[in-house]
PDB file of C-alpha atoms in Angstrom:
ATOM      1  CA  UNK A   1     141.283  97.164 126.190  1.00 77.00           C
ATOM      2  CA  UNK A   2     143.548  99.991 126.341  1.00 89.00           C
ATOM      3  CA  UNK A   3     146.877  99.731 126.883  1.00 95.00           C
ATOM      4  CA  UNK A   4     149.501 101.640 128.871  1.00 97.00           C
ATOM      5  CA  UNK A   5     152.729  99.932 129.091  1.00 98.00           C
ATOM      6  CA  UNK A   6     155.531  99.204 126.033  1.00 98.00           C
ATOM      7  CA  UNK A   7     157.601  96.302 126.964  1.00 98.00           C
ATOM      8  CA  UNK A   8     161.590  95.991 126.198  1.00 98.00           C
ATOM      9  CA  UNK A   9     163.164  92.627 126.030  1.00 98.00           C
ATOM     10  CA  UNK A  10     166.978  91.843 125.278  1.00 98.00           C
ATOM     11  CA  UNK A  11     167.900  88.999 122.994  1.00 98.00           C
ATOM     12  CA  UNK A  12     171.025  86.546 122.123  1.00 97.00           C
ATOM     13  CA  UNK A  13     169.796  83.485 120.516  1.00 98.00           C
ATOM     14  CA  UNK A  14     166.326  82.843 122.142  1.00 98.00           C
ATOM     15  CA  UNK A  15     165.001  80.859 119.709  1.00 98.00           C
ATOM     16  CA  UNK A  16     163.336  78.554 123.229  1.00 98.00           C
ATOM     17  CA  UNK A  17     161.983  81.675 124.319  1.00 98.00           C
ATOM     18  CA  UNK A  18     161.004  84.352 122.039  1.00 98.00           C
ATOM     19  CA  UNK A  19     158.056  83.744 121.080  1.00 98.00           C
ATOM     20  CA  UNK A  20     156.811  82.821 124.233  1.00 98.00           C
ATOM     21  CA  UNK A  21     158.093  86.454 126.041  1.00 98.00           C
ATOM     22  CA  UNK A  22     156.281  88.556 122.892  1.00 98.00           C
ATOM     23  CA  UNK A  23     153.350  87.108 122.916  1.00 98.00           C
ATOM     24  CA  UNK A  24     152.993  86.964 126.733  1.00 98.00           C
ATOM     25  CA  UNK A  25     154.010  91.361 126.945  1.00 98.00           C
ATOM     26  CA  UNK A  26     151.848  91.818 123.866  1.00 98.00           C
ATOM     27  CA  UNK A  27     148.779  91.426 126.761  1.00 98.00           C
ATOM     28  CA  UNK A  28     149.555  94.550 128.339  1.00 98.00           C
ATOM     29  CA  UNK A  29     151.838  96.010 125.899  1.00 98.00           C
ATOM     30  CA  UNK A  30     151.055  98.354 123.215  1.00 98.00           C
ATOM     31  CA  UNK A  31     154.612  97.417 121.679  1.00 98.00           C
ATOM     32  CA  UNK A  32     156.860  95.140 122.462  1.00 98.00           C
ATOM     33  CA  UNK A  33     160.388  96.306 121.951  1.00 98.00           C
ATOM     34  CA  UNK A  34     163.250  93.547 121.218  1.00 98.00           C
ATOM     35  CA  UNK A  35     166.600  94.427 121.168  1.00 98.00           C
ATOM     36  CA  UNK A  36     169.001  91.801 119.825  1.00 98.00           C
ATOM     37  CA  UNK A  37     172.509  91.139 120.147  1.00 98.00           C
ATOM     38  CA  UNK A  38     172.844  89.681 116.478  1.00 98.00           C
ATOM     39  CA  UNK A  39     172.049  86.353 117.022  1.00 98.00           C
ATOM     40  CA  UNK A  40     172.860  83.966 115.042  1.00 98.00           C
ATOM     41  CA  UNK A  41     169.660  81.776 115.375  1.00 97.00           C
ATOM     42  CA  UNK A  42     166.151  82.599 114.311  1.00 98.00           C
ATOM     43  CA  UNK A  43     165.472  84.543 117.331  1.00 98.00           C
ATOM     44  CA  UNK A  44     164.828  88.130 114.954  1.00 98.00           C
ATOM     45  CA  UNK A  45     162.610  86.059 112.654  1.00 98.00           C
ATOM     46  CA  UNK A  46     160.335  84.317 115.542  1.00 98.00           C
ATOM     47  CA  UNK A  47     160.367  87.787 117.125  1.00 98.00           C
ATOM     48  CA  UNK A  48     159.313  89.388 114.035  1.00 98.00           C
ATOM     49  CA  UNK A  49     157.018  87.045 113.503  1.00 98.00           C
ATOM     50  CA  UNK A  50     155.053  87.339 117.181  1.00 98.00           C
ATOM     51  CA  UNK A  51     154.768  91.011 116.476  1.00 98.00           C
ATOM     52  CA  UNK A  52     157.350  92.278 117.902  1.00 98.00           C
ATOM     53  CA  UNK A  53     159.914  95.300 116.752  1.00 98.00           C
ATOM     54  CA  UNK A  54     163.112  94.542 116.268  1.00 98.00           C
ATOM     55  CA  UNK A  55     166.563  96.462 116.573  1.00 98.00           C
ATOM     56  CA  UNK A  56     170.190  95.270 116.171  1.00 98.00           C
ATOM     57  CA  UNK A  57     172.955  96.618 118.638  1.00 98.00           C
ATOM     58  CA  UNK A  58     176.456  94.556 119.374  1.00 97.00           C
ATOM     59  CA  UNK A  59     176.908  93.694 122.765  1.00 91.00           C
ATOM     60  CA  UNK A  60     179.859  95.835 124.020  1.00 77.00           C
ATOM     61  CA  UNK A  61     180.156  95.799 128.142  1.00 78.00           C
ATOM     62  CA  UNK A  62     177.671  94.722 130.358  1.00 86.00           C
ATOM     63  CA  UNK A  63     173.652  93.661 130.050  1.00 91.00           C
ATOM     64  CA  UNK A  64     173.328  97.848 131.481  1.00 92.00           C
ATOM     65  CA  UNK A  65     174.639  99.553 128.506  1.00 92.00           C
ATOM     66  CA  UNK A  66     172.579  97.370 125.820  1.00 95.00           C
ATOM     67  CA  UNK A  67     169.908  98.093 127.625  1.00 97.00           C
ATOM     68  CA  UNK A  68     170.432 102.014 128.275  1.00 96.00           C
ATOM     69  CA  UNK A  69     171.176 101.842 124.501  1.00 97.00           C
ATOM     70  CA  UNK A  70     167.727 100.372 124.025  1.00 98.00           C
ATOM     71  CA  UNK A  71     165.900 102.774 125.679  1.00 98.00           C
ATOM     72  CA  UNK A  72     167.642 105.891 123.640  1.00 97.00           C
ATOM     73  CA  UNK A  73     166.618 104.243 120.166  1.00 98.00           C
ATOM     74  CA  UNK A  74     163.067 102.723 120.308  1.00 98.00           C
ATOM     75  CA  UNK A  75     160.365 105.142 119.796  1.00 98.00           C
ATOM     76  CA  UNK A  76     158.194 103.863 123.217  1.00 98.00           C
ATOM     77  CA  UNK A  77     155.135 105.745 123.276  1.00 97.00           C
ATOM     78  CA  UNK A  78     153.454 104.712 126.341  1.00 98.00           C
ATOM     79  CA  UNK A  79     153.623 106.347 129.820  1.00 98.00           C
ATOM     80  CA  UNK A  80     154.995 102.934 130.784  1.00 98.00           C
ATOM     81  CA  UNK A  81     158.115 100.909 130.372  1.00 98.00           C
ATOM     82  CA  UNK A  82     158.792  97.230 131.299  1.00 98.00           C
ATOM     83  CA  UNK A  83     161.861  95.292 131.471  1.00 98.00           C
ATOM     84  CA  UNK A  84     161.852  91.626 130.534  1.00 98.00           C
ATOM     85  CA  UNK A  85     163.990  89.202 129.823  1.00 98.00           C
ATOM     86  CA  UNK A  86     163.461  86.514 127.367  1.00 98.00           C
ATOM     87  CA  UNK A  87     163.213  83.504 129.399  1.00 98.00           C
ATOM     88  CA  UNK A  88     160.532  85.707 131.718  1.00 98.00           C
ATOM     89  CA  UNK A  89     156.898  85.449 131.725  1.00 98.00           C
ATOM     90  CA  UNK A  90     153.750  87.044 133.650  1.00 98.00           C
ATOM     91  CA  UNK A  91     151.565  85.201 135.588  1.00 98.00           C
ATOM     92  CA  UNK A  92     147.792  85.386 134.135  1.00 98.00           C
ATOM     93  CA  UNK A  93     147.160  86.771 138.081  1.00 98.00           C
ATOM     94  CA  UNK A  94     149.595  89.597 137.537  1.00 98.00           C
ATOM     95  CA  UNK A  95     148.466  90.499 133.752  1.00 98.00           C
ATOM     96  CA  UNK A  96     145.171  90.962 135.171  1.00 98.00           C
ATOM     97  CA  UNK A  97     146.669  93.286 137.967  1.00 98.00           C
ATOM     98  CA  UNK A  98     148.393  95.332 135.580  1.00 98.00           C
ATOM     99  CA  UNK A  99     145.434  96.006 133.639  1.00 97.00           C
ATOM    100  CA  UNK A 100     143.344  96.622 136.062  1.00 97.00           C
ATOM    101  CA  UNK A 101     145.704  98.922 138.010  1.00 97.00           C
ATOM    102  CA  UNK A 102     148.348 100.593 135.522  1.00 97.00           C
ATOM    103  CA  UNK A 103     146.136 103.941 134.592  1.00 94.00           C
ATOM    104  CA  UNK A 104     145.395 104.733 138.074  1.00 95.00           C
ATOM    105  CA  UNK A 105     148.877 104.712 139.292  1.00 97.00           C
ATOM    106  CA  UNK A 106     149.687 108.260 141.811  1.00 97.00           C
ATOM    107  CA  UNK A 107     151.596 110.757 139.870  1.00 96.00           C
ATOM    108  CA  UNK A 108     154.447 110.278 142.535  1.00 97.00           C
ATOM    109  CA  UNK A 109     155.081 107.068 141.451  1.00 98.00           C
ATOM    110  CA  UNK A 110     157.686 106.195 138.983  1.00 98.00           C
ATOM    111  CA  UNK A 111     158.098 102.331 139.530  1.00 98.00           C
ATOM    112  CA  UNK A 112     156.618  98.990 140.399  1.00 98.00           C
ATOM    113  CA  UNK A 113     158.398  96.222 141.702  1.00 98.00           C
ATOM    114  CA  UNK A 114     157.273  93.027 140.781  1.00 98.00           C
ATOM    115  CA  UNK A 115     157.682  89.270 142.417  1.00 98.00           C
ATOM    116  CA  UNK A 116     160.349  87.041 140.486  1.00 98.00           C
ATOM    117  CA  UNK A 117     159.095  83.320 140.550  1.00 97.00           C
ATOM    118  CA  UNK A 118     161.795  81.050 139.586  1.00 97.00           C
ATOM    119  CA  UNK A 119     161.694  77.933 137.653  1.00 98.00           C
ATOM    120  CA  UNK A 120     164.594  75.365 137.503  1.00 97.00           C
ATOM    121  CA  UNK A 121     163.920  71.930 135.908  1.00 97.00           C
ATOM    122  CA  UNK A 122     160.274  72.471 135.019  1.00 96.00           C
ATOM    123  CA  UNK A 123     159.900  72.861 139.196  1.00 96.00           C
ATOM    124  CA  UNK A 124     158.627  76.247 140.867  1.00 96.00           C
ATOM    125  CA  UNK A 125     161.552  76.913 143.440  1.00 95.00           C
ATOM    126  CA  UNK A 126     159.240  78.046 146.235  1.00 93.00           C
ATOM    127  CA  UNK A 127     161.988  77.434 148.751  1.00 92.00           C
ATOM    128  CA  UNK A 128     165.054  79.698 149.293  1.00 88.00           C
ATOM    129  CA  UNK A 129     164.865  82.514 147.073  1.00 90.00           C
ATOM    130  CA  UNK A 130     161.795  82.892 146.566  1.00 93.00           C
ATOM    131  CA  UNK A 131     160.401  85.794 146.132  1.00 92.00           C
ATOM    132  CA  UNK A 132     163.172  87.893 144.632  1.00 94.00           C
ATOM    133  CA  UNK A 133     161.544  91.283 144.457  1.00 95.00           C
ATOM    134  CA  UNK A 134     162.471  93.483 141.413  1.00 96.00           C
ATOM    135  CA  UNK A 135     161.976  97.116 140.156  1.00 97.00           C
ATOM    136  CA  UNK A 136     160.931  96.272 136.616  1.00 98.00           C
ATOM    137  CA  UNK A 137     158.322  98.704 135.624  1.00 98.00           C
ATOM    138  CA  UNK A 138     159.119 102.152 135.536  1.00 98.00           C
ATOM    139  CA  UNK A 139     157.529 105.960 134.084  1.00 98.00           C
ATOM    140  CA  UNK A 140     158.934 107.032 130.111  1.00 98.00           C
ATOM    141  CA  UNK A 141     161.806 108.910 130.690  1.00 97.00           C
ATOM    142  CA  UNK A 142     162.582 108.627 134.690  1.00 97.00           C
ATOM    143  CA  UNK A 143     164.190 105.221 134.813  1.00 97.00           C
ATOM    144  CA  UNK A 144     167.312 103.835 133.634  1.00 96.00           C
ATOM    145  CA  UNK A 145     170.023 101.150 134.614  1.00 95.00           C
ATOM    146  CA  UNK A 146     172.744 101.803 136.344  1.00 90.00           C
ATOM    147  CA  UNK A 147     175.954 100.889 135.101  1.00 83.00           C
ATOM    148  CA  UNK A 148     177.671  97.274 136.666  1.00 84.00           C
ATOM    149  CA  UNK A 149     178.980  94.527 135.369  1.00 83.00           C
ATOM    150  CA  UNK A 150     176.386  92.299 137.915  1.00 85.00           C
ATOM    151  CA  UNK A 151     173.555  93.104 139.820  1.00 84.00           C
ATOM    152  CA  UNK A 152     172.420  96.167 137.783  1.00 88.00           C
ATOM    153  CA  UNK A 153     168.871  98.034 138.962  1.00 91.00           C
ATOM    154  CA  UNK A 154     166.968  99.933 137.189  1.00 96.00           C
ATOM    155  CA  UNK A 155     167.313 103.770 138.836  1.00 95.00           C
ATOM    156  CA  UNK A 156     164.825 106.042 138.722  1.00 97.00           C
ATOM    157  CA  UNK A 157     165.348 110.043 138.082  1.00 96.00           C
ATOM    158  CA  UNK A 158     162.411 110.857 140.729  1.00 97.00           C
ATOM    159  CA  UNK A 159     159.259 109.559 142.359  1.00 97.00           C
ATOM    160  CA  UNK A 160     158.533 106.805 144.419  1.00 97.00           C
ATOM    161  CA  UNK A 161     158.186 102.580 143.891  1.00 97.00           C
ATOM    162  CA  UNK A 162     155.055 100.353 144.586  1.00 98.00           C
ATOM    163  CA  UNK A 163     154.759  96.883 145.175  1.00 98.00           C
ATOM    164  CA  UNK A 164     152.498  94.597 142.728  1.00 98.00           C
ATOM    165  CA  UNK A 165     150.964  91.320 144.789  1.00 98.00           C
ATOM    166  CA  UNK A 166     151.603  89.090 141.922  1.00 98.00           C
ATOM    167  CA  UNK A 167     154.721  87.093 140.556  1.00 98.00           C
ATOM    168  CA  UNK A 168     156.451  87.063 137.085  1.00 98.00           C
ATOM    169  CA  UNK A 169     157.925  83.597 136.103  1.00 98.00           C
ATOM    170  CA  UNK A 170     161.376  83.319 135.226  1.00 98.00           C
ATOM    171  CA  UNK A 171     161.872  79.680 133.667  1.00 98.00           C
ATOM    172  CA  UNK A 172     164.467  78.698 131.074  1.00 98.00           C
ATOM    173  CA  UNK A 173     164.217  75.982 128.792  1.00 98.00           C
ATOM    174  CA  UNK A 174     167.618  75.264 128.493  1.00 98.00           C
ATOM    175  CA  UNK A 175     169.518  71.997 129.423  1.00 97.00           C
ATOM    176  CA  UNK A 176     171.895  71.938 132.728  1.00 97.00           C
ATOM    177  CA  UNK A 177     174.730  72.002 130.204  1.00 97.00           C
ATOM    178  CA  UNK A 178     173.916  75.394 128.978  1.00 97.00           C
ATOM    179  CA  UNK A 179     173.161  76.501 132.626  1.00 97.00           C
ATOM    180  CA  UNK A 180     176.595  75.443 134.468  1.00 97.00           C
ATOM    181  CA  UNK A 181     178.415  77.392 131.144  1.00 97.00           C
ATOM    182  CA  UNK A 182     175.810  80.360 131.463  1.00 96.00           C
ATOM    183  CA  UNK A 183     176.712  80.799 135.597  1.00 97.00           C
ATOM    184  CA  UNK A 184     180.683  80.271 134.546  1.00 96.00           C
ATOM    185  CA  UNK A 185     180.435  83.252 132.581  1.00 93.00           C
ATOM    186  CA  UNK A 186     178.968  84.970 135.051  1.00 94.00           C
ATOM    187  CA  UNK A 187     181.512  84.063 137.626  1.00 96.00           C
ATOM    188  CA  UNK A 188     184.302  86.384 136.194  1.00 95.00           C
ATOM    189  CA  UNK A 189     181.634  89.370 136.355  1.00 92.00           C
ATOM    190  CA  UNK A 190     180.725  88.482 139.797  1.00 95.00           C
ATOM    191  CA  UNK A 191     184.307  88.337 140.889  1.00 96.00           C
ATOM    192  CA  UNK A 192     184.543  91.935 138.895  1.00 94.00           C
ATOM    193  CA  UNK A 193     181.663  93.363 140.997  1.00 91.00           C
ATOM    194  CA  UNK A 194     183.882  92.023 143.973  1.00 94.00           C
ATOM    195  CA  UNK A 195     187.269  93.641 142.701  1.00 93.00           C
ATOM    196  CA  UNK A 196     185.316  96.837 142.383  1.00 90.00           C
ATOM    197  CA  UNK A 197     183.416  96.661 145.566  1.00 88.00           C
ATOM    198  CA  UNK A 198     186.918  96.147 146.979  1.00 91.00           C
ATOM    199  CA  UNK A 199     189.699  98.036 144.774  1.00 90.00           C
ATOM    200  CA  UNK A 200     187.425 100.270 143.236  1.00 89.00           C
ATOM    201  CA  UNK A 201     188.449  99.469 139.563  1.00 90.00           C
ATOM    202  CA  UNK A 202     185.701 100.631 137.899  1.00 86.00           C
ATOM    203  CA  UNK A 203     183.853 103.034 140.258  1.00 76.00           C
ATOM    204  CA  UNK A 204     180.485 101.870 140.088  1.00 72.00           C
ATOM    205  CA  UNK A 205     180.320 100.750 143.626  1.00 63.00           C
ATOM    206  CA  UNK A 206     181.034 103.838 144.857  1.00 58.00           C
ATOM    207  CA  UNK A 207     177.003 104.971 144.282  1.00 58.00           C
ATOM    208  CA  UNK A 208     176.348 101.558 146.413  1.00 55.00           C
ATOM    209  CA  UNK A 209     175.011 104.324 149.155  1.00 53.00           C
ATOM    210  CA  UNK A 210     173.034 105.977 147.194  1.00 54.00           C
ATOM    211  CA  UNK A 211     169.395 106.015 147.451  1.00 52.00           C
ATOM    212  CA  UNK A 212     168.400 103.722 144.743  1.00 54.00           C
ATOM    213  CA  UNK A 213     164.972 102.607 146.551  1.00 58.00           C
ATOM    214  CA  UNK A 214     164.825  99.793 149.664  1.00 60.00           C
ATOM    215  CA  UNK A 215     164.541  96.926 147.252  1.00 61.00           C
ATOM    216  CA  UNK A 216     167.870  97.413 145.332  1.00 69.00           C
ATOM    217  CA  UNK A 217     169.555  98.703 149.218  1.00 74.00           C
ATOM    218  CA  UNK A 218     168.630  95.579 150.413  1.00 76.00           C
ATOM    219  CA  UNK A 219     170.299  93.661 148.173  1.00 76.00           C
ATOM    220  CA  UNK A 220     173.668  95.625 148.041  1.00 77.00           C
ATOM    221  CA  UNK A 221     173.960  95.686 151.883  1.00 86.00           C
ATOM    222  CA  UNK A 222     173.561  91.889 151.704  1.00 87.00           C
ATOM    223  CA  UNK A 223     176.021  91.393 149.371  1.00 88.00           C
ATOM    224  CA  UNK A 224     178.460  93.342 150.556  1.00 89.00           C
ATOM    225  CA  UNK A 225     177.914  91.786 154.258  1.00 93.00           C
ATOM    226  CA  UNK A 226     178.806  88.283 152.361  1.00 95.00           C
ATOM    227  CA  UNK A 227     182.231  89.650 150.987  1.00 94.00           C
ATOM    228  CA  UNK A 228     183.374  90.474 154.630  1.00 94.00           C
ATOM    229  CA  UNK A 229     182.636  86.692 155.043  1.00 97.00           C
ATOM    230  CA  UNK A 230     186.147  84.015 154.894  1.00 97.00           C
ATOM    231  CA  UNK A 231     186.774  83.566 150.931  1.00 97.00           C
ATOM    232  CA  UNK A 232     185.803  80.099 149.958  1.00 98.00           C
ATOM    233  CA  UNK A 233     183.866  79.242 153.058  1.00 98.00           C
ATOM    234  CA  UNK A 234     180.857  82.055 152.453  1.00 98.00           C
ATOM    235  CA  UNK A 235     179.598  79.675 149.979  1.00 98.00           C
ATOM    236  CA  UNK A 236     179.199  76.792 152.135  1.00 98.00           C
ATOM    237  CA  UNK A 237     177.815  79.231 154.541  1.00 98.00           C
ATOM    238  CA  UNK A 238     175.636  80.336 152.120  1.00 97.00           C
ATOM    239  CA  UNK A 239     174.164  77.069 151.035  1.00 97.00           C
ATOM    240  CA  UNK A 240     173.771  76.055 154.294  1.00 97.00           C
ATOM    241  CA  UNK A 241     171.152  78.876 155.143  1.00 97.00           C
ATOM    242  CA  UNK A 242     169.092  78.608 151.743  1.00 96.00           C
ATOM    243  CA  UNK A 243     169.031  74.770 151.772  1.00 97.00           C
ATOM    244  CA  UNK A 244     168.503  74.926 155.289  1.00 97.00           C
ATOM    245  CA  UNK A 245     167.087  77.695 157.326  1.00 97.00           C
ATOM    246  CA  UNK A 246     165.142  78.799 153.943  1.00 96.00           C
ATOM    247  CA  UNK A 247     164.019  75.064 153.730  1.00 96.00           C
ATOM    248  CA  UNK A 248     165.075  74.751 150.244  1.00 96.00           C
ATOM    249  CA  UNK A 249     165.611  70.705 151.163  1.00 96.00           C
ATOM    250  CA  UNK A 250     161.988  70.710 150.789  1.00 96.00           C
ATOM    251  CA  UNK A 251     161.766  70.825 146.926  1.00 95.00           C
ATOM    252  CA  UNK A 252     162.995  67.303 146.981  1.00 96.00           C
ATOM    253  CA  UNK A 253     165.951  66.552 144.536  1.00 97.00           C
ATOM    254  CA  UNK A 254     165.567  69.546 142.000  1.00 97.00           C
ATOM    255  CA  UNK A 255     165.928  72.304 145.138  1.00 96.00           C
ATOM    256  CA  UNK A 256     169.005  70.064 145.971  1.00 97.00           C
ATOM    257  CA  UNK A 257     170.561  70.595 141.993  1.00 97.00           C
ATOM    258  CA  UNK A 258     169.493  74.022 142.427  1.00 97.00           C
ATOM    259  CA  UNK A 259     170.279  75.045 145.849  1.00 96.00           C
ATOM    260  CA  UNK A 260     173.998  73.487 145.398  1.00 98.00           C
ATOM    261  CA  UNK A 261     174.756  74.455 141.792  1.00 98.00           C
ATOM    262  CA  UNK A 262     173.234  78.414 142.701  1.00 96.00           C
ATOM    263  CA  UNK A 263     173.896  78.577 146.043  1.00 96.00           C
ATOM    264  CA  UNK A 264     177.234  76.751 146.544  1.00 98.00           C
ATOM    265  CA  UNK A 265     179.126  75.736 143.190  1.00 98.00           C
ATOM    266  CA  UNK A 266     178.436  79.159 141.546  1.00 98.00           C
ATOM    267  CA  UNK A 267     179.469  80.797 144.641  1.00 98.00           C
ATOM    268  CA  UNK A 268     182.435  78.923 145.178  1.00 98.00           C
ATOM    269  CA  UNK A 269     183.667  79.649 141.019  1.00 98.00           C
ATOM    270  CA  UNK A 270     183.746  83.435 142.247  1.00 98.00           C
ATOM    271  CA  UNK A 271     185.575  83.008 145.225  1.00 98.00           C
ATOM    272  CA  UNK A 272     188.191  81.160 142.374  1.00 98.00           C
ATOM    273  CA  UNK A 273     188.443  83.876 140.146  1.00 97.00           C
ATOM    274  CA  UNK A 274     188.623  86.189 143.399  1.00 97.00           C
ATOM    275  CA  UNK A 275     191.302  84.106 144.778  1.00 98.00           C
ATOM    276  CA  UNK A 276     193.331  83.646 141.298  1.00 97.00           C
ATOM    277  CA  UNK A 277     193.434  87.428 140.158  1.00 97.00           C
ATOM    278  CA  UNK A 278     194.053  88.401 144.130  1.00 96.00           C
ATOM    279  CA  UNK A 279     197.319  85.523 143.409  1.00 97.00           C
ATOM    280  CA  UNK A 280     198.584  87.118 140.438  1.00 97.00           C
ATOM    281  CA  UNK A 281     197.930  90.664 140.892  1.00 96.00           C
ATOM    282  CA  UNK A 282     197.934  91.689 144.201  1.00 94.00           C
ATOM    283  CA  UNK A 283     195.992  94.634 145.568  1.00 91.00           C
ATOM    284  CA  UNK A 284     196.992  96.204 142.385  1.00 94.00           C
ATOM    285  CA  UNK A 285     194.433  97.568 140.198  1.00 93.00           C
ATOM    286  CA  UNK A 286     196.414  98.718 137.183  1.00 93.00           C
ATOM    287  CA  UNK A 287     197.583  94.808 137.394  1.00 95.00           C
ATOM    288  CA  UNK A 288     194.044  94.111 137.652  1.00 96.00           C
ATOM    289  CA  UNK A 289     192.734  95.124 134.800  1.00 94.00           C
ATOM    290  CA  UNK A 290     195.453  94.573 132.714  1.00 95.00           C
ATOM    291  CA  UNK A 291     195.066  90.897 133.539  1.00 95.00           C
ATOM    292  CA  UNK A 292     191.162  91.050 133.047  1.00 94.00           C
ATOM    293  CA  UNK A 293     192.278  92.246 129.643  1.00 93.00           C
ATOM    294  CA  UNK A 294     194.615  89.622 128.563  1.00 95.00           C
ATOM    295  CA  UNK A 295     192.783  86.440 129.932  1.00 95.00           C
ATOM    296  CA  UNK A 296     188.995  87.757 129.675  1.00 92.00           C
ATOM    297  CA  UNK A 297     189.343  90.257 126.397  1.00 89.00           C
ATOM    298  CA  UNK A 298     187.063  92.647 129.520  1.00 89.00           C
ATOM    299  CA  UNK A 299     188.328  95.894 129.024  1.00 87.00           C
ATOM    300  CA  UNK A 300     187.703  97.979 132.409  1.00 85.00           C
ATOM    301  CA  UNK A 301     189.035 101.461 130.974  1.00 71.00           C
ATOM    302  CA  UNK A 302     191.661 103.803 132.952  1.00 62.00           C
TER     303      UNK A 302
END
């Protein structure tokens, strides 16, 4: 079967995953693109291995510039490009949709956005996210991601999106341990995203207005209706209307775990890192970033 698409995934010691991801984009990939981080597991070799091709970059800023790095210095040859990351999967409904429906694509479309299914536990969380709907196919050459420290899109130069009926599976293998330390690290670039949304320290929010397509609108106007909310009780707030109004009760005691650590506990970590820069820095931005500097080694720029 021919194939249209080349696949680009982005690596730091994956060893759970790896293989899994290349083997899964090799079936509607004519390559499968891996850029890692210099990990220091056997992630290359298993990635090797699966038949994937490998390239080294060190991680500098944000998950935006490794992957606008990656798509400079692989040679991708299809008409297509899709993003992936390594814990991410397709469905065997959606490989057969993309298949089927890749080569006869208008010429006025540049990108497909695809339906995140999300795994926690080993349990499909059906309930209060679900679906998260994600511009993660895109034309050679007319897509790249924009530059945040959260919440990065993929933007495309021209042409319009589609939407593709079937889901993608994002499920990490990982313990809880490893998930509660992934979402602290996160917290400080959430509470960045904040700081810029609000002091403008690093400019990227000030595009938040521009057209980047209704699915990636959507989610900015959300978030920054959620900032305007009380610090520290928006996350209560928030876990209230997933694990409530979005029924996510009914996944039993997983979509409690998840719905609380996601929804309210990770949440409530930015609103701390929010509320303990605000404390020592003011409204200061200079101060800012001198202090994300010193305690977080993050260096904004002038």
């Amino acid at each position: 079967m021919q194939k249209f698409i080349d696949t680009i995934i982005l690596t730091y010691n994956e060893h759970l995953h790896i293989r899994r991801a290349v083997e899964n984009a090799k079936r509607i990939s004519n390559n499968v693109f891996v850029l890692d981080s210099f990990s220091t597991d056997d992630t290359v070799a298993l990635a090797l291995a699966a038949g994937a091709t490998v390239l080294q970059n060190p991680w500098h800023n944000n998950y935006a510039d490794q992957l606008n790095w990656g798509l400079e210095h692989f040679n991708f040859t299809s008409p297509w490009i899709m993003r992936l990351d390594a814990d991410e999967f397709l469905t065997e409904e959606l490989i057969e949709e993309i298949n089927f429906k890749i080569n006869s694509i208008d010429e006025n479309i540049s990108g497909i956005i695809l339906k995140r299914r999300y795994y926690f536990m080993g349990k499909w969380v059906n309930h209060g996210i679900y679906p998260v709907k994600l511009l993660r196919i895109f034309r050679t050459g007319k897509g790249v991601c924009e530059s945040r420290w959260m919440d990065e899109h993929i933007v495309l130069s021209e042409g319009k999106t589609i939407e593709f009926t079937y889901d993608f599976i994002d499920e990490n293998l990982n313990t809880i341990n490893w998930w509660t330390g992934k979402h602290n690290n996160y917290a400080i670039r959430e509470a960045i995203d904040y700081l810029d949304i609000t002091y403008n320290i690093c400019g990227y929010s000030e595009n938040d207005k521009d057209d980047k397509g209704a699915q990636a609108n959507k989610k900015r106007d959300a978030k920054h209706r959620y900032y305007k909310l009380p610090i520290f009780i928006r996350p209560f707030l928030y876990f209230l209307y997933r694990y409530f109004i979005k029924r996510g009760f009914v996944e039993g005691k997983v979509g409690l775990i998840f719905n609380f650590l996601q929804g309210y506990w990770y949440r409530f970590l930015v609103d701390c890192q929010i509320f303990e820069i605000e404390r020592n820095c003011g409204h200061d931005k200079k101060k800012i970033k001198q202090y994300l500097l010193t305690n977080y080694k993050i260096n904004i720029g002038e």
